[in-house]
CSV table of C-alpha atoms in Angstrom, one decimal:
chain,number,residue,atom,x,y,z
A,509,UNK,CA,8.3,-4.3,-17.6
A,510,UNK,CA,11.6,-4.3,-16.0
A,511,UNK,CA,13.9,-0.7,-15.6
A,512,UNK,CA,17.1,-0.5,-14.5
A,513,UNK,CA,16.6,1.7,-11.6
A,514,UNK,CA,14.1,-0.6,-10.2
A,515,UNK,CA,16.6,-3.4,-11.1
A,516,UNK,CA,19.0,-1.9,-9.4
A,517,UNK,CA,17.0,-1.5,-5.8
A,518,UNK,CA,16.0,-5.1,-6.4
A,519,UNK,CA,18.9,-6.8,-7.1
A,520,UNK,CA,20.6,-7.0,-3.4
A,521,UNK,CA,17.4,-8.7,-2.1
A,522,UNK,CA,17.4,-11.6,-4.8
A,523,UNK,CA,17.9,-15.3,-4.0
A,524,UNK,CA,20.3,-17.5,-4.9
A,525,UNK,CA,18.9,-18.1,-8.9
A,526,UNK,CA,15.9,-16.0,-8.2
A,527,UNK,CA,15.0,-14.3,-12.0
A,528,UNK,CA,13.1,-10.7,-12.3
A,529,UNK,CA,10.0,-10.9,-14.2
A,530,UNK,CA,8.6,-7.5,-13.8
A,531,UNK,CA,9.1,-4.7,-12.1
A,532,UNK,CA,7.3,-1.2,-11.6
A,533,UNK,CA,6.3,1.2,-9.3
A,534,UNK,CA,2.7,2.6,-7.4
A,535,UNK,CA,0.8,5.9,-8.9
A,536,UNK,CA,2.3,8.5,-7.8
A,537,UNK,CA,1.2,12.4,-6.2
A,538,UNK,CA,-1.9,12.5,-3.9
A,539,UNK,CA,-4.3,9.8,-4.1
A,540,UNK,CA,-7.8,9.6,-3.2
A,541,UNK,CA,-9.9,6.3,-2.4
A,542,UNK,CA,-13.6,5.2,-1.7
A,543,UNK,CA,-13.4,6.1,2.1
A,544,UNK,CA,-12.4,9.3,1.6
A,545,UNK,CA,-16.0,10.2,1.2
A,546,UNK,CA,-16.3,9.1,4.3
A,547,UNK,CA,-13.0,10.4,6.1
A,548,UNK,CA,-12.9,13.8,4.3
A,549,UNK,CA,-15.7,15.1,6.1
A,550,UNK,CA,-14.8,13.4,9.3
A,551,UNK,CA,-11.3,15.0,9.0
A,552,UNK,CA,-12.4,18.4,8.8
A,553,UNK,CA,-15.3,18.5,11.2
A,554,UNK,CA,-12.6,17.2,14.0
A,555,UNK,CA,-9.7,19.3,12.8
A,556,UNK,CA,-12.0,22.5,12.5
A,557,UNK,CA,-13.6,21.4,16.2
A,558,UNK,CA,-9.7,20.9,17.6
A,559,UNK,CA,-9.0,24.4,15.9
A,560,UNK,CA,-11.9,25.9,17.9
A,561,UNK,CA,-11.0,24.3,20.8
A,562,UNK,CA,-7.9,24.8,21.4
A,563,UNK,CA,-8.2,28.8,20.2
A,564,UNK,CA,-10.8,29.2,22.7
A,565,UNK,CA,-8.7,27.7,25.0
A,566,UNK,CA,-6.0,29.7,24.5
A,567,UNK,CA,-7.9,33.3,24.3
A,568,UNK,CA,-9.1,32.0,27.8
A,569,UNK,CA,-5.8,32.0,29.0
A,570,UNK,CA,-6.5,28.4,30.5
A,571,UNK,CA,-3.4,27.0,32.9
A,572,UNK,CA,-0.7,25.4,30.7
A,573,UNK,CA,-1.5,21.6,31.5
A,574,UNK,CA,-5.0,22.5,30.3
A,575,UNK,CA,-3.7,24.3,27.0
A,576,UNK,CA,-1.4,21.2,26.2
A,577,UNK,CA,-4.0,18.4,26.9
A,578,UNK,CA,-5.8,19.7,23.4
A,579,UNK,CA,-2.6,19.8,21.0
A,580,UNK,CA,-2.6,16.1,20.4
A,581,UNK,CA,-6.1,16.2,19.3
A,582,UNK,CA,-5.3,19.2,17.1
A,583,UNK,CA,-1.8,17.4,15.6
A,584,UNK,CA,-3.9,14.4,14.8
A,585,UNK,CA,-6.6,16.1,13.1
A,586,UNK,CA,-4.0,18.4,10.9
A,587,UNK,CA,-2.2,14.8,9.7
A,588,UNK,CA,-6.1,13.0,8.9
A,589,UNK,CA,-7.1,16.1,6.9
A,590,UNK,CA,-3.4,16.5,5.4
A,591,UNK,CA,-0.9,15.3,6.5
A,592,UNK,CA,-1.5,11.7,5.6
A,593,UNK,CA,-2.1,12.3,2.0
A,594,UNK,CA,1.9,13.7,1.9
A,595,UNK,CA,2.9,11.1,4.1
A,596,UNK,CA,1.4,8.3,1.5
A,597,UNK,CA,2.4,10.5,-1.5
A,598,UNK,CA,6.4,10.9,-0.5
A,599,UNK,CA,6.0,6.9,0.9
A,600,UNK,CA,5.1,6.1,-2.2
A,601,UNK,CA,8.2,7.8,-4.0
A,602,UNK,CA,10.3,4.9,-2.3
A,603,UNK,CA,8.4,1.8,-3.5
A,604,UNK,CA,9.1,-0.8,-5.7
A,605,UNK,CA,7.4,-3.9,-6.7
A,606,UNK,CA,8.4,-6.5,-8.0
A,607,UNK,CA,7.3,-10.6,-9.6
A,608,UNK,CA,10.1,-12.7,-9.6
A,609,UNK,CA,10.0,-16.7,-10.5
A,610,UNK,CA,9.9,-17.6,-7.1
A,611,UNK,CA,8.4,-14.5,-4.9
A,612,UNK,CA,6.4,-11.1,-4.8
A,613,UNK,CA,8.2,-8.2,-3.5
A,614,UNK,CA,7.3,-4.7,-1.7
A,615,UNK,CA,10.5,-3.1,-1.5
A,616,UNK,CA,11.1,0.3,0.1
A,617,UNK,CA,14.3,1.9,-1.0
A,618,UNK,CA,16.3,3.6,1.8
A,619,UNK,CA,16.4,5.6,3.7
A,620,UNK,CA,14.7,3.3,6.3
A,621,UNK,CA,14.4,0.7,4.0
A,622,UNK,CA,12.6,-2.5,4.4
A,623,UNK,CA,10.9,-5.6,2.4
A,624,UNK,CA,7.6,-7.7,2.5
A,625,UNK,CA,7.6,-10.4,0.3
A,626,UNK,CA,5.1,-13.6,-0.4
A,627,UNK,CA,6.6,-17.1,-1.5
A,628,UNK,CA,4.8,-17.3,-5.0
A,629,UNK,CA,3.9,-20.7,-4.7
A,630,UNK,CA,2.1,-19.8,-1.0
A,631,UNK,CA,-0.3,-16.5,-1.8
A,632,UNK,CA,-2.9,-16.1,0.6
A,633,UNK,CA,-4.9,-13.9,-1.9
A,634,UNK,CA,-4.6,-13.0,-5.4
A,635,UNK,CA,-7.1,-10.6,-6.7
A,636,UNK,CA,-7.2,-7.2,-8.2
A,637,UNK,CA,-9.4,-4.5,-9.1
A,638,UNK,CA,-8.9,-2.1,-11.8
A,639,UNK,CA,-8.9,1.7,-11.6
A,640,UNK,CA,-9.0,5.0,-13.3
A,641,UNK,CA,-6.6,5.6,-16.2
A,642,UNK,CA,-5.6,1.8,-16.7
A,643,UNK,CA,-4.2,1.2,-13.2
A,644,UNK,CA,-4.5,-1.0,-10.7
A,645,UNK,CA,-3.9,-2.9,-7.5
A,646,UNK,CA,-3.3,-6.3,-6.6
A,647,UNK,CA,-3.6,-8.2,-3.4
A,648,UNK,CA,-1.6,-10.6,-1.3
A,649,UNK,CA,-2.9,-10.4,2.1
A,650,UNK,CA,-6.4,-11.9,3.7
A,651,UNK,CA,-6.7,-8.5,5.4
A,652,UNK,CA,-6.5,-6.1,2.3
A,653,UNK,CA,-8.8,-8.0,0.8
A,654,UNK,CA,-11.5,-8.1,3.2
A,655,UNK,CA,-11.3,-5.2,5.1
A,656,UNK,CA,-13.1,-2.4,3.7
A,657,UNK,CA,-11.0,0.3,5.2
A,658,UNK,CA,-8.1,-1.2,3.8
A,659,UNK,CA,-9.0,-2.3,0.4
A,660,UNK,CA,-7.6,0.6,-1.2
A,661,UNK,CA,-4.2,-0.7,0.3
A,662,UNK,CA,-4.0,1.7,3.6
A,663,UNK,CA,-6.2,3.1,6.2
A,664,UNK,CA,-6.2,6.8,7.5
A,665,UNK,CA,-3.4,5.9,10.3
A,666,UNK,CA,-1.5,4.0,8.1
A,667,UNK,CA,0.6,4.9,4.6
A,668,UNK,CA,0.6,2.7,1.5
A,669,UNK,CA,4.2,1.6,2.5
A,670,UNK,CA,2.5,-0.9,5.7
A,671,UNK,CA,0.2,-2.3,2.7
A,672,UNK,CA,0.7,-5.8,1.4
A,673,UNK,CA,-0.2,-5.3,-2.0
A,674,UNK,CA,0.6,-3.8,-5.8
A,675,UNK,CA,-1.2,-0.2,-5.1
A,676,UNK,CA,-1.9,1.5,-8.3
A,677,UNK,CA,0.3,0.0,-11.0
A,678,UNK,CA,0.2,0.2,-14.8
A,679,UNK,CA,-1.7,-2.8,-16.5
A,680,UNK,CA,-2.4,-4.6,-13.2
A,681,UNK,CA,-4.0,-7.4,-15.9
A,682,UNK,CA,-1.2,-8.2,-17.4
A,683,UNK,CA,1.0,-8.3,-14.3
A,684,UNK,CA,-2.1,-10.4,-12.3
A,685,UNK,CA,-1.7,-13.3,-15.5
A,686,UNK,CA,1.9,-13.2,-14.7
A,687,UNK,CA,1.6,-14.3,-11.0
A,688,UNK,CA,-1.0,-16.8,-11.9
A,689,UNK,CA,1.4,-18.3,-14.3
A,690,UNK,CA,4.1,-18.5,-12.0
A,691,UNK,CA,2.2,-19.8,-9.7
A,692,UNK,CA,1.1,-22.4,-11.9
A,693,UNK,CA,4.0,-23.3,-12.8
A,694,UNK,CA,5.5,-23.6,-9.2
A,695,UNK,CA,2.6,-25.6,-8.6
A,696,UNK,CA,3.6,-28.6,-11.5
A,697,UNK,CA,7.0,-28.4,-10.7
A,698,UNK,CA,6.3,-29.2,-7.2
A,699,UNK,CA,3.3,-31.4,-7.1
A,700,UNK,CA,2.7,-32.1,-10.6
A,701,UNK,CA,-1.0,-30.4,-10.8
A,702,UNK,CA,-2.4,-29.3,-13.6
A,703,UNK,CA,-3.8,-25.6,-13.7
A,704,UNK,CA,-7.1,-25.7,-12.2
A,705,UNK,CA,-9.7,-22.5,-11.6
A,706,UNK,CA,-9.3,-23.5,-7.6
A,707,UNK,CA,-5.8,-21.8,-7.1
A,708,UNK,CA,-6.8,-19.0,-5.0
A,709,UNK,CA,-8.7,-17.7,-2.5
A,710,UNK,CA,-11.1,-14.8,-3.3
């Protein structure tokens, strides 16, 4: 599915005769993942503990050096129980993705912008898995795909905008066929092979 907005973001980062094939964008809002069953509790036993700590600390009337030495740990634990899922969600608001016929692109629309993209003919990885509602995510990278804190597309420190992947999109199936097709035809174009069941890793 193409849209003009998305076309629009896109179009300054096109090669010479590069074509879009589809565009679309990553779920939007606040967005939970398998490791938040893990990091959820984690999150709030240190923020609460930081809380504590540094309200004892202050009650105590502790020297100033001592007061500040806990505020780091207290910041930290306010963005892994919060702040990170705003962070992610207003990330998110920037992205674009794109398949064109010669590349796969992460775009991040300014301000502060910036794009990853893969050669379509040179994927590391190709694989998706498909979520809730019809969605989906595909992956580019060796590291998203085997990691298991960042097969959702982004760790605790980091937002989905650092990820190397198609977080969350509508009919990730369909879009998935289209890069193997692509890719196949790349392939023939530049090597004469045939399709074969051996073109990617994973």
């Amino acid at each position: 599915m193409l849209g003009d907005a998305n076309e629009t973001a896109l179009r300054p980062y096109l090669l010479p005769g590069e074509r879009l094939l589809w565009t679309g964008v990553p779920a939007q809002g606040v967005r939970f993942s398998r490791q938040d069953i893990v990091l959820i509790p984690f999150s709030l036993f240190w923020a609460g503990f930081a809380l504590f700590w540094n309200v004892s600390v202050w009650r105590a009337g502790a020297p100033l050096d001592f007061t500040l030495f806990g505020l780091p740990f207290l910041a930290a634990g306010l963005y892994i129980t919060v702040g990170r899922f705003a962070v992610d969600a207003l990330l998110r608001r920037r992205l674009v993705y794109a398949v064109t016929s010669r590349r796969v692109l992460m775009l991040r629309r300014p301000p502060l912008a910036s794009l990853k993209s893969f050669e379509i003919g040179y994927l590391p990885v190709l694989e998706f898995d498909e979520q809730r509602g019809g969605r989906g995510t595909i992956r580019f990278d060796i590291e998203e795909a085997t990691n298991p804190w960042t097969n959702r597309g982004y760790n605790p420190w980091r937002p989905s905008s650092a990820a190397r992947c198609f977080e969350g999109i509508a009919e990730p199936r369909r879009v998935y066929d289209l890069i193997v097709h692509e890719t196949e035809r790349w392939r023939r174009e530049q090597y004469g092979e045939a399709p074969s069941a051996r073109s990617f890793i994973g």
